Short mmCIF file of C-alpha atoms in Angstrom, two decimals:
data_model
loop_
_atom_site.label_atom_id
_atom_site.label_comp_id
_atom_site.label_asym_id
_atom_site.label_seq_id
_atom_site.Cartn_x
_atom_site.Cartn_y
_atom_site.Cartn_z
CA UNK A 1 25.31 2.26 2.56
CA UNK A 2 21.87 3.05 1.64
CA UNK A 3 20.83 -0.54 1.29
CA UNK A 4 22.29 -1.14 5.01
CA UNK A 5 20.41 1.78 5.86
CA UNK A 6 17.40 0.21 4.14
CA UNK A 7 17.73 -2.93 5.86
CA UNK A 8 18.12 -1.55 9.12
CA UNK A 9 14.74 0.51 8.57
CA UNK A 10 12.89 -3.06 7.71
CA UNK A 11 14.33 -4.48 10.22
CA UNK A 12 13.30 -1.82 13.07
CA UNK A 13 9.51 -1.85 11.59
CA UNK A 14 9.20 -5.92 11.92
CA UNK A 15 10.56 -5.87 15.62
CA UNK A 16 8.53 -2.72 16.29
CA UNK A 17 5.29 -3.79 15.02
CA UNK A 18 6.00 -6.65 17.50
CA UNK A 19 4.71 -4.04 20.19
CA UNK A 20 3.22 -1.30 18.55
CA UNK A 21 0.77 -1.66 15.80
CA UNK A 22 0.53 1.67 13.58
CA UNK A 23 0.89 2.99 9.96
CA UNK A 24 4.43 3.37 9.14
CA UNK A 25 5.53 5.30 6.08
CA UNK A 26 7.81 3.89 3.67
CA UNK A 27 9.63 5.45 0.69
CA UNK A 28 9.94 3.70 -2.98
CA UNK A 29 12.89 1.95 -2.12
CA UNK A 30 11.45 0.63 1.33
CA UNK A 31 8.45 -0.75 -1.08
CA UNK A 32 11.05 -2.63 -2.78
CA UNK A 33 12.43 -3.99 0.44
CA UNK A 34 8.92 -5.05 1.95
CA UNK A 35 7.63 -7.01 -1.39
CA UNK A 36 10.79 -8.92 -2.11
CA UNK A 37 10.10 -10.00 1.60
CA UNK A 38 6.32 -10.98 0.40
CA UNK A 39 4.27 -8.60 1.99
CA UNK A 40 1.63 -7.14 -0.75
CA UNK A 41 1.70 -4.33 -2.13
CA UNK A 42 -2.50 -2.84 -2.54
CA UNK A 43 -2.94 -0.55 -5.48
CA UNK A 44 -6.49 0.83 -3.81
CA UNK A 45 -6.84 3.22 -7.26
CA UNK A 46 -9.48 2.70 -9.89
CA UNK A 47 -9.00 0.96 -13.45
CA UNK A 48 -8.72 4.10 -15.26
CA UNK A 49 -5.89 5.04 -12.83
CA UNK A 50 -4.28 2.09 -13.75
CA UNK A 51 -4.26 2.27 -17.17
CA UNK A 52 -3.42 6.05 -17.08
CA UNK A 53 0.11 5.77 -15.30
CA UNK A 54 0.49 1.69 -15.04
CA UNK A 55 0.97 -0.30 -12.15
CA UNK A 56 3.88 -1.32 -10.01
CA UNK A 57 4.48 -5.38 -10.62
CA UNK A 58 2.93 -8.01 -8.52
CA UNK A 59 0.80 -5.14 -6.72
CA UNK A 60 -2.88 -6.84 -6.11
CA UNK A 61 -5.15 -4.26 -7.54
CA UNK A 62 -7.91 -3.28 -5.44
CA UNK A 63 -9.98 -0.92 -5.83
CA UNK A 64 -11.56 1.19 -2.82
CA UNK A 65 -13.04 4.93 -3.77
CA UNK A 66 -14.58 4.56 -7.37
CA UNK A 67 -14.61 7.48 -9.36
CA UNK A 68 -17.00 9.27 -7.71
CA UNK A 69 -14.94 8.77 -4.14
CA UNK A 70 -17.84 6.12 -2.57
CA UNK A 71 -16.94 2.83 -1.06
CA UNK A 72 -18.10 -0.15 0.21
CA UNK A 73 -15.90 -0.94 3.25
CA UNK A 74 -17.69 -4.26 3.87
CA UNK A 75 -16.95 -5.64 0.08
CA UNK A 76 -13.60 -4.45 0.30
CA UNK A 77 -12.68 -5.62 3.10
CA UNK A 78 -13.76 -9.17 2.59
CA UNK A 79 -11.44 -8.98 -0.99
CA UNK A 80 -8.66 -7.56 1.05
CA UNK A 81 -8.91 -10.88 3.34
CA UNK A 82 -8.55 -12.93 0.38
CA UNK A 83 -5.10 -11.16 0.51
CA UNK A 84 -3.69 -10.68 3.42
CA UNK A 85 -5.85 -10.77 7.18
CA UNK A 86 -5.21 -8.30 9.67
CA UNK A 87 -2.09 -10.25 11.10
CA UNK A 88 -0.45 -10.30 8.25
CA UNK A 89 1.48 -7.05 6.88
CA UNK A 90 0.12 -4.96 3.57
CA UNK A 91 1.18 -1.92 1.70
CA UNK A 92 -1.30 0.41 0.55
CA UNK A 93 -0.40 2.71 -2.55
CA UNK A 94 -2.58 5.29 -4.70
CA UNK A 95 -2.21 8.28 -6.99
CA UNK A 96 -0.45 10.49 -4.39
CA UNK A 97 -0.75 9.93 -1.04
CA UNK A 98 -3.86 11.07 -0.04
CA UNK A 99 -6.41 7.95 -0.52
CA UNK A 100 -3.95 5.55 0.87
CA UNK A 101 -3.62 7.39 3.97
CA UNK A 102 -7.19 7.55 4.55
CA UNK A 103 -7.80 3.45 3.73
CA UNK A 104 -4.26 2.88 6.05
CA UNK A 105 -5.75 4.90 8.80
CA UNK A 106 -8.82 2.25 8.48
CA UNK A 107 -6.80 -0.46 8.59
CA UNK A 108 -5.24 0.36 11.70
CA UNK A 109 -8.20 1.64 13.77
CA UNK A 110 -10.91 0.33 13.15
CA UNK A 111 -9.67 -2.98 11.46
CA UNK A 112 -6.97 -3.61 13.48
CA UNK A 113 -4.15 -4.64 11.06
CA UNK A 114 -0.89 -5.10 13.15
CA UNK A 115 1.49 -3.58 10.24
CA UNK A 116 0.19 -1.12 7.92
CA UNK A 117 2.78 0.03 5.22
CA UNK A 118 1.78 3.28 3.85
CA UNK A 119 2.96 4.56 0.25
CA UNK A 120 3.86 7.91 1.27
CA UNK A 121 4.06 9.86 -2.27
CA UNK A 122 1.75 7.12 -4.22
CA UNK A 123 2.70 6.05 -7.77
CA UNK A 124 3.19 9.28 -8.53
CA UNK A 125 6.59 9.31 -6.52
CA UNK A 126 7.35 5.78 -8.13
CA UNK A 127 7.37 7.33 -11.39
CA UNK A 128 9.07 10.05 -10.74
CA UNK A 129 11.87 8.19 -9.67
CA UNK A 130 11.89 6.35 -12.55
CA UNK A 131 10.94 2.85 -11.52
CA UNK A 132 9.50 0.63 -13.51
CA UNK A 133 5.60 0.32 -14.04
CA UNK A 134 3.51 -2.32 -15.87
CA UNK A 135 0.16 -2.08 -18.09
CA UNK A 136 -2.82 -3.80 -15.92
CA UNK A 137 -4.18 -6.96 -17.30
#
């Protein structure tokens, strides 16, 4: 039932983001969903992060606050292109939450992605339910 539930959800966001661009949260098991459909999944946290708690497979690893919480929106954006442009649909995950939110809310306003997928709990909520994560190469 859940997975039907699941499905429906995915299904909703593609036909919705048809007419309404936005940031739409998803849960652990809606992260699933979306990659095994292709859309990537952008780990915006820095190395250290990584190596702390691991990484969820086949996310692209892109950095955007280093560790003293600066950015360069400009560099990052042109490595996010190299990913996915703002057409396409992305997933943006961090420690908790918090950073993710604020680089989603970019993407939607002022970059204009169409679908924004936003980790709601970060990897923190991934681990606590148990799923699987990988050491960074």
């Amino acid at each position: 039932m859940k997975i039907i539930i699941n499905s429906i959800t995915i299904a909703v966001y593609f036909l919705g983001t048809q007419l309404f661009a936005g940031i739409h949260e998803v849960n652990n098991d809606e992260i699933i969903i979306l990659m095994g459909k292709g859309i990537p999944l952008i780990d915006i946290r820095t190395k250290s992060e990584w190596h702390q708690t691991g990484i969820i497979k086949k996310s692209k690893l892109l950095t955007f606050f280093d560790k003293d919480g600066n950015y360069n929106i400009e560099e990052w954006t042109s490595k996010l292109k190299k990913i996915a442009n703002n057409k396409d649909p992305v997933i943006i995950i961090c420690r908790s939450g918090r950073r993710s939110r604020i680089v989603a809310n970019h993407l939607d306003q002022k970059l204009l992605y169409s679908t924004v997928f936003h980790a709601t709990n970060g990897i923190l909520s991934w681990i606590d339910d148990k799923k699987i994560t990988i050491k960074p190469d």
